[in-house]
Each structure stands twice: as structure tokens, then as C-alpha cells.
PDB file of C-alpha atoms and ligand atoms in Angstrom:
ATOM      1  CA  MET A   1     -27.870-126.318 -18.343  1.00  0.00           C
ATOM      2  CA  ILE A   2     -27.630-128.474 -21.478  1.00  0.00           C
ATOM      3  CA  GLN A   3     -26.663-127.143 -24.881  1.00  0.00           C
ATOM      4  CA  ARG A   4     -29.216-127.327 -27.639  1.00  0.00           C
ATOM      5  CA  VAL A   5     -28.532-130.163 -30.124  1.00  0.00           C
ATOM      6  CA  PRO A   6     -30.628-129.620 -33.290  1.00  0.00           C
ATOM      7  CA  GLU A   7     -32.230-132.641 -34.953  1.00  0.00           C
ATOM      8  CA  PRO A   8     -33.142-133.036 -38.628  1.00  0.00           C
ATOM      9  CA  GLU A   9     -35.962-130.726 -39.685  1.00  0.00           C
ATOM     10  CA  LEU A  10     -38.057-133.050 -41.840  1.00  0.00           C
ATOM     11  CA  MET A  11     -39.437-136.384 -40.611  1.00  0.00           C
ATOM     12  CA  ASP A  12     -39.388-138.271 -43.871  1.00  0.00           C
ATOM     13  CA  ASP A  13     -37.981-141.644 -42.848  1.00  0.00           C
ATOM     14  CA  VAL A  14     -40.622-144.321 -43.468  1.00  0.00           C
ATOM     15  CA  ASP A  15     -40.017-146.219 -40.175  1.00  0.00           C
ATOM     16  CA  GLN A  16     -39.983-142.997 -38.176  1.00  0.00           C
ATOM     17  CA  VAL A  17     -43.248-141.858 -39.771  1.00  0.00           C
ATOM     18  CA  ALA A  18     -44.879-145.262 -39.167  1.00  0.00           C
ATOM     19  CA  ALA A  19     -43.857-145.186 -35.477  1.00  0.00           C
ATOM     20  CA  TYR A  20     -45.038-141.586 -35.101  1.00  0.00           C
ATOM     21  CA  GLY A  21     -48.358-142.353 -36.801  1.00  0.00           C
ATOM     22  CA  ALA A  22     -48.948-145.395 -34.586  1.00  0.00           C
ATOM     23  CA  ALA A  23     -48.092-143.627 -31.323  1.00  0.00           C
ATOM     24  CA  ASP A  24     -50.897-142.497 -29.046  1.00  0.00           C
ATOM     25  CA  PHE A  25     -50.541-138.712 -28.677  1.00  0.00           C
ATOM     26  CA  ASN A  26     -54.285-138.251 -28.108  1.00  0.00           C
ATOM     27  CA  ALA A  27     -54.113-136.714 -24.639  1.00  0.00           C
ATOM     28  CA  GLY A  28     -51.551-134.084 -25.664  1.00  0.00           C
ATOM     29  CA  ASP A  29     -53.255-133.409 -28.993  1.00  0.00           C
ATOM     30  CA  ASP A  30     -56.659-132.965 -27.331  1.00  0.00           C
ATOM     31  CA  HIS A  31     -55.023-130.573 -24.906  1.00  0.00           C
ATOM     32  CA  THR A  32     -53.467-128.539 -27.733  1.00  0.00           C
ATOM     33  CA  LEU A  33     -56.872-128.324 -29.402  1.00  0.00           C
ATOM     34  CA  SER A  34     -58.491-127.181 -26.148  1.00  0.00           C
ATOM     35  CA  LEU A  35     -55.896-124.384 -25.834  1.00  0.00           C
ATOM     36  CA  ILE A  36     -56.656-123.300 -29.413  1.00  0.00           C
ATOM     37  CA  LEU A  37     -60.416-123.346 -28.796  1.00  0.00           C
ATOM     38  CA  SER A  38     -59.995-121.265 -25.626  1.00  0.00           C
ATOM     39  CA  LEU A  39     -57.899-118.729 -27.511  1.00  0.00           C
ATOM     40  CA  VAL A  40     -60.538-118.453 -30.245  1.00  0.00           C
ATOM     41  CA  ARG A  41     -63.344-118.195 -27.694  1.00  0.00           C
ATOM     42  CA  ASP A  42     -61.529-115.446 -25.781  1.00  0.00           C
ATOM     43  CA  THR A  43     -60.512-113.287 -28.760  1.00  0.00           C
ATOM     44  CA  ALA A  44     -62.075-111.504 -31.721  1.00  0.00           C
ATOM     45  CA  SER A  45     -65.525-111.919 -30.147  1.00  0.00           C
ATOM     46  CA  GLY A  46     -65.083-115.692 -30.412  1.00  0.00           C
ATOM     47  CA  ALA A  47     -65.641-115.556 -34.178  1.00  0.00           C
ATOM     48  CA  PRO A  48     -64.464-118.748 -35.904  1.00  0.00           C
ATOM     49  CA  PRO A  49     -61.422-118.271 -38.140  1.00  0.00           C
ATOM     50  CA  ARG A  50     -61.810-118.054 -41.899  1.00  0.00           C
ATOM     51  CA  ARG A  51     -58.439-119.583 -42.733  1.00  0.00           C
ATOM     52  CA  VAL A  52     -56.441-121.779 -40.334  1.00  0.00           C
ATOM     53  CA  ILE A  53     -52.846-122.807 -41.056  1.00  0.00           C
ATOM     54  CA  ASP A  54     -51.213-125.694 -39.165  1.00  0.00           C
ATOM     55  CA  LEU A  55     -47.455-125.450 -39.695  1.00  0.00           C
ATOM     56  CA  GLY A  56     -45.441-128.696 -39.617  1.00  0.00           C
ATOM     57  CA  CYS A  57     -48.715-130.614 -39.565  1.00  0.00           C
ATOM     58  CA  GLY A  58     -47.119-134.074 -39.846  1.00  0.00           C
ATOM     59  CA  PRO A  59     -49.770-136.829 -40.121  1.00  0.00           C
ATOM     60  CA  GLY A  60     -52.534-134.329 -39.326  1.00  0.00           C
ATOM     61  CA  ASN A  61     -53.011-134.986 -35.594  1.00  0.00           C
ATOM     62  CA  ILE A  62     -54.016-131.368 -34.977  1.00  0.00           C
ATOM     63  CA  THR A  63     -55.156-130.480 -38.516  1.00  0.00           C
ATOM     64  CA  LEU A  64     -57.907-133.106 -38.528  1.00  0.00           C
ATOM     65  CA  ARG A  65     -59.127-131.973 -35.121  1.00  0.00           C
ATOM     66  CA  LEU A  66     -59.208-128.365 -36.371  1.00  0.00           C
ATOM     67  CA  SER A  67     -61.311-129.341 -39.380  1.00  0.00           C
ATOM     68  CA  ASP A  68     -63.821-131.030 -37.093  1.00  0.00           C
ATOM     69  CA  ALA A  69     -63.823-128.095 -34.685  1.00  0.00           C
ATOM     70  CA  PHE A  70     -64.223-125.436 -37.408  1.00  0.00           C
ATOM     71  CA  PRO A  71     -66.354-127.012 -40.162  1.00  0.00           C
ATOM     72  CA  GLU A  72     -66.906-123.648 -41.845  1.00  0.00           C
ATOM     73  CA  SER A  73     -63.254-122.682 -41.918  1.00  0.00           C
ATOM     74  CA  GLU A  74     -60.648-123.458 -44.526  1.00  0.00           C
ATOM     75  CA  VAL A  75     -58.044-125.547 -42.720  1.00  0.00           C
ATOM     76  CA  ILE A  76     -54.623-126.023 -44.321  1.00  0.00           C
ATOM     77  CA  GLY A  77     -51.845-128.290 -43.035  1.00  0.00           C
ATOM     78  CA  VAL A  78     -48.330-127.645 -44.330  1.00  0.00           C
ATOM     79  CA  ASP A  79     -45.376-129.988 -44.052  1.00  0.00           C
ATOM     80  CA  GLY A  80     -42.245-130.673 -46.050  1.00  0.00           C
ATOM     81  CA  ALA A  81     -42.272-134.443 -45.530  1.00  0.00           C
ATOM     82  CA  ALA A  82     -44.047-136.449 -48.236  1.00  0.00           C
ATOM     83  CA  ALA A  83     -44.370-139.563 -46.032  1.00  0.00           C
ATOM     84  CA  MET A  84     -46.108-137.579 -43.283  1.00  0.00           C
ATOM     85  CA  LEU A  85     -48.553-136.014 -45.738  1.00  0.00           C
ATOM     86  CA  HIS A  86     -49.307-139.381 -47.317  1.00  0.00           C
ATOM     87  CA  LEU A  87     -50.522-140.565 -43.908  1.00  0.00           C
ATOM     88  CA  ALA A  88     -52.365-137.296 -43.253  1.00  0.00           C
ATOM     89  CA  ARG A  89     -54.275-137.510 -46.542  1.00  0.00           C
ATOM     90  CA  ALA A  90     -55.193-141.164 -45.906  1.00  0.00           C
ATOM     91  CA  ARG A  91     -56.580-140.244 -42.493  1.00  0.00           C
ATOM     92  CA  ALA A  92     -58.585-137.348 -43.922  1.00  0.00           C
ATOM     93  CA  ALA A  93     -60.060-139.370 -46.795  1.00  0.00           C
ATOM     94  CA  THR A  94     -63.279-140.296 -45.002  1.00  0.00           C
ATOM     95  CA  MET A  95     -63.933-136.904 -43.409  1.00  0.00           C
ATOM     96  CA  ASP A  96     -66.970-134.829 -44.374  1.00  0.00           C
ATOM     97  CA  HIS A  97     -64.919-131.657 -44.174  1.00  0.00           C
ATOM     98  CA  PRO A  98     -61.296-132.639 -44.883  1.00  0.00           C
ATOM     99  CA  PRO A  99     -58.471-130.152 -44.492  1.00  0.00           C
ATOM    100  CA  ARG A 100     -56.199-129.268 -47.405  1.00  0.00           C
ATOM    101  CA  PHE A 101     -52.639-130.543 -47.150  1.00  0.00           C
ATOM    102  CA  MET A 102     -49.755-128.823 -48.844  1.00  0.00           C
ATOM    103  CA  GLN A 103     -46.228-130.176 -49.234  1.00  0.00           C
ATOM    104  CA  CYS A 104     -43.837-127.282 -48.898  1.00  0.00           C
ATOM    105  CA  PRO A 105     -40.656-126.577 -46.952  1.00  0.00           C
ATOM    106  CA  LEU A 106     -41.567-123.857 -44.461  1.00  0.00           C
ATOM    107  CA  GLN A 107     -38.618-121.849 -45.774  1.00  0.00           C
ATOM    108  CA  GLN A 108     -40.556-121.425 -49.054  1.00  0.00           C
ATOM    109  CA  LEU A 109     -43.936-120.566 -47.580  1.00  0.00           C
ATOM    110  CA  VAL A 110     -43.148-116.850 -47.482  1.00  0.00           C
ATOM    111  CA  GLU A 111     -43.299-116.941 -51.280  1.00  0.00           C
ATOM    112  CA  SER A 112     -46.691-118.674 -51.386  1.00  0.00           C
ATOM    113  CA  ASP A 113     -50.197-117.335 -51.839  1.00  0.00           C
ATOM    114  CA  LEU A 114     -50.844-118.003 -48.137  1.00  0.00           C
ATOM    115  CA  VAL A 115     -49.052-114.791 -47.211  1.00  0.00           C
ATOM    116  CA  ASN A 116     -51.270-112.341 -45.349  1.00  0.00           C
ATOM    117  CA  THR A 117     -54.321-114.648 -45.365  1.00  0.00           C
ATOM    118  CA  ALA A 118     -54.524-116.536 -42.055  1.00  0.00           C
ATOM    119  CA  ASP A 119     -56.552-115.532 -39.027  1.00  0.00           C
ATOM    120  CA  LEU A 120     -55.503-118.563 -36.997  1.00  0.00           C
ATOM    121  CA  ILE A 121     -51.952-119.963 -37.130  1.00  0.00           C
ATOM    122  CA  VAL A 122     -50.933-122.947 -35.036  1.00  0.00           C
ATOM    123  CA  SER A 123     -48.210-125.529 -34.678  1.00  0.00           C
ATOM    124  CA  ASN A 124     -47.690-128.489 -32.410  1.00  0.00           C
ATOM    125  CA  SER A 125     -44.265-129.955 -31.787  1.00  0.00           C
ATOM    126  CA  LEU A 126     -42.611-127.983 -34.589  1.00  0.00           C
ATOM    127  CA  LEU A 127     -40.352-125.280 -33.153  1.00  0.00           C
ATOM    128  CA  HIS A 128     -37.697-127.688 -31.857  1.00  0.00           C
ATOM    129  CA  HIS A 129     -37.199-129.062 -35.396  1.00  0.00           C
ATOM    130  CA  LEU A 130     -36.193-125.729 -36.868  1.00  0.00           C
ATOM    131  CA  HIS A 131     -32.507-125.056 -37.260  1.00  0.00           C
ATOM    132  CA  GLN A 132     -33.294-121.347 -37.494  1.00  0.00           C
ATOM    133  CA  PRO A 133     -36.149-120.796 -35.017  1.00  0.00           C
ATOM    134  CA  ASP A 134     -36.660-117.234 -36.267  1.00  0.00           C
ATOM    135  CA  LEU A 135     -38.270-118.860 -39.321  1.00  0.00           C
ATOM    136  CA  LEU A 136     -41.382-119.697 -37.293  1.00  0.00           C
ATOM    137  CA  TRP A 137     -41.780-116.111 -36.111  1.00  0.00           C
ATOM    138  CA  ALA A 138     -41.100-114.608 -39.544  1.00  0.00           C
ATOM    139  CA  LEU A 139     -43.692-116.966 -41.018  1.00  0.00           C
ATOM    140  CA  THR A 140     -46.208-116.200 -38.298  1.00  0.00           C
ATOM    141  CA  SER A 141     -45.861-112.482 -39.104  1.00  0.00           C
ATOM    142  CA  SER A 142     -46.027-112.918 -42.824  1.00  0.00           C
ATOM    143  CA  LEU A 143     -48.946-115.372 -43.046  1.00  0.00           C
ATOM    144  CA  ALA A 144     -51.093-113.461 -40.548  1.00  0.00           C
ATOM    145  CA  VAL A 145     -53.776-110.896 -41.192  1.00  0.00           C
ATOM    146  CA  HIS A 146     -54.157-108.168 -38.600  1.00  0.00           C
ATOM    147  CA  GLY A 147     -55.538-109.648 -35.361  1.00  0.00           C
ATOM    148  CA  CYS A 148     -54.608-113.223 -36.305  1.00  0.00           C
ATOM    149  CA  ARG A 149     -54.747-115.630 -33.386  1.00  0.00           C
ATOM    150  CA  VAL A 150     -51.639-117.711 -32.789  1.00  0.00           C
ATOM    151  CA  LEU A 151     -50.862-120.791 -30.739  1.00  0.00           C
ATOM    152  CA  HIS A 152     -47.586-122.707 -30.969  1.00  0.00           C
ATOM    153  CA  ARG A 153     -47.044-125.536 -28.474  1.00  0.00           C
ATOM    154  CA  ASP A 154     -43.822-127.504 -28.183  1.00  0.00           C
ATOM    155  CA  LEU A 155     -41.507-129.329 -25.834  1.00  0.00           C
ATOM    156  CA  ARG A 156     -39.057-127.265 -23.846  1.00  0.00           C
ATOM    157  CA  ARG A 157     -35.439-128.176 -23.184  1.00  0.00           C
ATOM    158  CA  PRO A 158     -34.717-129.620 -19.729  1.00  0.00           C
ATOM    159  CA  PHE A 159     -32.011-128.009 -17.599  1.00  0.00           C
ATOM    160  CA  SER A 160     -29.918-131.157 -17.151  1.00  0.00           C
ATOM    161  CA  VAL A 161     -29.292-134.601 -18.581  1.00  0.00           C
ATOM    162  CA  SER A 162     -30.663-136.174 -15.394  1.00  0.00           C
ATOM    163  CA  GLU A 163     -33.923-134.249 -15.888  1.00  0.00           C
ATOM    164  CA  LEU A 164     -34.014-135.419 -19.517  1.00  0.00           C
ATOM    165  CA  ASP A 165     -33.538-139.026 -18.291  1.00  0.00           C
ATOM    166  CA  ARG A 166     -36.333-138.553 -15.753  1.00  0.00           C
ATOM    167  CA  LEU A 167     -38.741-137.215 -18.383  1.00  0.00           C
ATOM    168  CA  GLN A 168     -38.064-140.167 -20.648  1.00  0.00           C
ATOM    169  CA  ARG A 169     -38.475-142.719 -17.805  1.00  0.00           C
ATOM    170  CA  THR A 170     -41.685-140.992 -16.697  1.00  0.00           C
ATOM    171  CA  TYR A 171     -43.412-140.430 -20.020  1.00  0.00           C
ATOM    172  CA  LEU A 172     -42.046-143.121 -22.359  1.00  0.00           C
ATOM    173  CA  PRO A 173     -41.111-146.019 -20.092  1.00  0.00           C
ATOM    174  CA  GLY A 174     -41.811-148.851 -22.537  1.00  0.00           C
ATOM    175  CA  ALA A 175     -42.205-147.207 -25.942  1.00  0.00           C
ATOM    176  CA  PRO A 176     -40.579-148.532 -29.147  1.00  0.00           C
ATOM    177  CA  ALA A 177     -36.871-147.644 -29.331  1.00  0.00           C
ATOM    178  CA  VAL A 178     -37.386-145.314 -32.301  1.00  0.00           C
ATOM    179  CA  LEU A 179     -39.896-143.219 -30.306  1.00  0.00           C
ATOM    180  CA  ILE A 180     -37.666-143.099 -27.221  1.00  0.00           C
ATOM    181  CA  GLN A 181     -34.794-141.924 -29.390  1.00  0.00           C
ATOM    182  CA  ASP A 182     -37.048-139.291 -31.037  1.00  0.00           C
ATOM    183  CA  PHE A 183     -38.327-138.039 -27.673  1.00  0.00           C
ATOM    184  CA  ARG A 184     -34.807-137.658 -26.220  1.00  0.00           C
ATOM    185  CA  ALA A 185     -33.537-135.942 -29.377  1.00  0.00           C
ATOM    186  CA  SER A 186     -36.565-133.630 -29.407  1.00  0.00           C
ATOM    187  CA  LEU A 187     -36.053-132.571 -25.785  1.00  0.00           C
ATOM    188  CA  ALA A 188     -32.380-131.831 -26.486  1.00  0.00           C
ATOM    189  CA  ALA A 189     -33.319-129.831 -29.604  1.00  0.00           C
ATOM    190  CA  ALA A 190     -36.037-127.811 -27.890  1.00  0.00           C
ATOM    191  CA  PHE A 191     -35.835-124.224 -26.632  1.00  0.00           C
ATOM    192  CA  GLU A 192     -36.167-122.767 -23.173  1.00  0.00           C
ATOM    193  CA  PRO A 193     -38.929-120.205 -22.553  1.00  0.00           C
ATOM    194  CA  ASP A 194     -36.375-117.376 -22.134  1.00  0.00           C
ATOM    195  CA  GLU A 195     -34.878-118.180 -25.522  1.00  0.00           C
ATOM    196  CA  VAL A 196     -38.333-118.043 -27.132  1.00  0.00           C
ATOM    197  CA  THR A 197     -39.089-114.740 -25.415  1.00  0.00           C
ATOM    198  CA  ALA A 198     -35.932-113.328 -27.021  1.00  0.00           C
ATOM    199  CA  GLN A 199     -36.971-114.747 -30.420  1.00  0.00           C
ATOM    200  CA  LEU A 200     -40.388-113.053 -30.171  1.00  0.00           C
ATOM    201  CA  LYS A 201     -38.788-109.769 -29.201  1.00  0.00           C
ATOM    202  CA  ARG A 202     -36.411-109.939 -32.177  1.00  0.00           C
ATOM    203  CA  ALA A 203     -39.394-110.634 -34.454  1.00  0.00           C
ATOM    204  CA  GLY A 204     -41.401-107.735 -33.006  1.00  0.00           C
ATOM    205  CA  LEU A 205     -44.282-110.072 -32.105  1.00  0.00           C
ATOM    206  CA  ASN A 206     -45.267-108.056 -29.071  1.00  0.00           C
ATOM    207  CA  GLY A 207     -48.753-109.561 -28.831  1.00  0.00           C
ATOM    208  CA  LEU A 208     -47.435-113.095 -28.199  1.00  0.00           C
ATOM    209  CA  ARG A 209     -46.452-114.518 -24.789  1.00  0.00           C
ATOM    210  CA  VAL A 210     -44.551-117.658 -23.797  1.00  0.00           C
ATOM    211  CA  GLU A 211     -45.622-119.801 -20.864  1.00  0.00           C
ATOM    212  CA  ALA A 212     -44.048-122.943 -19.455  1.00  0.00           C
ATOM    213  CA  GLU A 213     -46.577-125.747 -19.144  1.00  0.00           C
ATOM    214  CA  ASP A 214     -46.126-128.578 -16.618  1.00  0.00           C
ATOM    215  CA  ASP A 215     -42.665-130.178 -16.638  1.00  0.00           C
ATOM    216  CA  ARG A 216     -41.892-130.358 -20.359  1.00  0.00           C
ATOM    217  CA  TYR A 217     -43.861-128.024 -22.616  1.00  0.00           C
ATOM    218  CA  LEU A 218     -44.044-124.388 -23.575  1.00  0.00           C
ATOM    219  CA  VAL A 219     -46.948-122.554 -25.175  1.00  0.00           C
ATOM    220  CA  VAL A 220     -46.711-119.353 -27.212  1.00  0.00           C
ATOM    221  CA  SER A 221     -50.044-117.662 -27.749  1.00  0.00           C
ATOM    222  CA  GLY A 222     -51.703-114.354 -28.456  1.00  0.00           C
ATOM    223  CA  LEU A 223     -52.481-112.036 -31.357  1.00  0.00           C
ATOM    224  CA  VAL A 224     -50.506-110.595 -34.242  1.00  0.00           C
ATOM    225  CA  ASP A 225     -51.124-106.870 -34.178  1.00  0.00           C
TER     226      ASP A 225
HETATM  227  C1  SAM B   1     -42.884-133.750 -34.490  1.00  0.00           C
HETATM  228  S1  SAM B   1     -43.706-133.552 -36.008  1.00  0.00           S
HETATM  229  C2  SAM B   1     -45.212-132.819 -35.441  1.00  0.00           C
HETATM  230  C3  SAM B   1     -46.367-133.156 -36.341  1.00  0.00           C
HETATM  231  C4  SAM B   1     -47.720-132.606 -35.926  1.00  0.00           C
HETATM  232  N1  SAM B   1     -47.705-131.158 -35.828  1.00  0.00           N
HETATM  233  C5  SAM B   1     -48.211-133.214 -34.646  1.00  0.00           C
HETATM  234  O1  SAM B   1     -48.552-132.460 -33.741  1.00  0.00           O
HETATM  235  O2  SAM B   1     -48.262-134.448 -34.537  1.00  0.00           O
HETATM  236  C6  SAM B   1     -42.876-132.157 -36.777  1.00  0.00           C
HETATM  237  C7  SAM B   1     -43.226-132.008 -38.247  1.00  0.00           C
HETATM  238  O3  SAM B   1     -42.668-130.783 -38.734  1.00  0.00           O
HETATM  239  C8  SAM B   1     -42.176-131.018 -40.053  1.00  0.00           C
HETATM  240  N2  SAM B   1     -41.137-130.015 -40.351  1.00  0.00           N
HETATM  241  C9  SAM B   1     -40.058-129.727 -39.612  1.00  0.00           C
HETATM  242  N3  SAM B   1     -39.320-128.773 -40.189  1.00  0.00           N
HETATM  243  C10 SAM B   1     -39.944-128.454 -41.351  1.00  0.00           C
HETATM  244  C11 SAM B   1     -39.650-127.534 -42.394  1.00  0.00           C
HETATM  245  N4  SAM B   1     -38.560-126.756 -42.383  1.00  0.00           N
HETATM  246  N5  SAM B   1     -40.508-127.466 -43.434  1.00  0.00           N
HETATM  247  C12 SAM B   1     -41.616-128.234 -43.473  1.00  0.00           C
HETATM  248  N6  SAM B   1     -41.937-129.134 -42.507  1.00  0.00           N
HETATM  249  C13 SAM B   1     -41.111-129.238 -41.459  1.00  0.00           C
HETATM  250  C14 SAM B   1     -41.641-132.442 -40.014  1.00  0.00           C
HETATM  251  O4  SAM B   1     -41.545-133.012 -41.305  1.00  0.00           O
HETATM  252  C15 SAM B   1     -42.677-133.128 -39.122  1.00  0.00           C
HETATM  253  O5  SAM B   1     -43.721-133.689 -39.875  1.00  0.00           O
END
């Protein structure tokens, strides 16, 4: 078993943001969206959400997809990194129904007017960045209205360094060095499903479940009751 090694929370380095923005995450991002759409279809009579919040939205990979998928919803992406949001806003500029982007450290969002307003809360590739993972669960509780649908998808930490090496060789064989370094650091900073189950229990989020997905992800989904 490898020990968790946290990485910096914000991704605000210009080269790192440029490499992230140029990388092709389409397959994974489309998959995250399909999980969100299934959750919406299967809950609350399939009614579209009124307000969607994408936490740690980065350059908007998921936020923009959500705006397209829910043209009548208010979609809000929140991130603390100015460089990420600069890219997100540029990408959204030509959309008919652009999302709203908000620069805010997640630690301060509990004091915002988003509290108790969201009926869909999502994140993609965020949890492993948080030094205090309980922040994500406290925020999920505080931003949600009763019955809010929730889907958080992230990497999970491999059991050994050799498994981490295998994942990198398999999934990023010839990527730019900065992305390989990010991927390895993210895997080492990620949580195991059992750890997330304990976090949810501590937060009293009894309507959320964690599932391992293929060889490197975990998905937390369900309802806030
Ligand atoms: C790996 S990126 C994921 C971006 C996007 N969700 C995606 O799927 O491509 C993680 C993002 O979370 C943001 N982030 C991490 N910790 C944060 C915090 N405490 N407050 C605000 N943003 C944070 C980072 O700045 C970064 O943009």
C-alpha cells in the first residue's frame, strides 16, 4: 500500500494549465457526462436540474458539456485558479448558452450565495487535490437543496508503486513530461474507495455511494437527503 502524497490544490502555473488545456481528455470527460446524465435520468423523475455547480471546474471540460446538455439550467463552474478560468471563459465565449464561471477558493464557497441552492453538484478530478478531503463533503452538504443529485469522479490511489508505474505506461506512454508528472502525482495524491466511504460516513452523507471504476477511477454518486 502506498502512502498518500498530497499535491498543490490550485493549478495556476501557466505551463501546467496550457498542457492540461491541450491534452485530450475527451473520452473520460464524455464518460463523466454520461454518468451524470444517467443519474439525472434515474432520479427526481428525470427532471433537469435548475442549478448545476461544477466544483474545481478547471478549463471547463465538464462545465461546457453540462451547459450543452442542460440548456435551461443555470450552470456554474467554480475554481480558484485564474489561469484555468481564463481558458474556460475563452472556450465558452462562442456558446449560445454559456455557463457562469466564478473564481473562488472552495474553502470560501460556504460563505457564498450558492449555499443551499444546487440540485446537481458534480466534480471531475478534484478530490485528490484537496488537502482536507472533508471539504468536498461539507461543501456538497451545504450547497445542496434537499434531493440534490451528486456525482464526483476522480482517480483512485493504486496499491503499489509498480501498479502506479503500470498505469502511467499504459495510459500516458508518450505524453509531454509535464502531463506524465501530473498524472503520477495525481495518482499518489488520490484516495482509495474505503477512505472515501469513511469520509462520507463522517459527513453524514448517507445517500451517497462510492464505486471503483475500471483500474484507476472511483465514482461517488447519489442524493443528498
Ligand atoms: C485536475 S483539475 C480538473 C479540472 C476539471 N474539473 C476537469 O475535469 O478537467 C482540478 C482543478 O481543481 C482546482 N482546485 C483544486 N483545489 C481547489 C480549491 N481548494 N479551490 C478552488 N479550486 C481548486 C484546480 O485549480 C484545478 O483547476
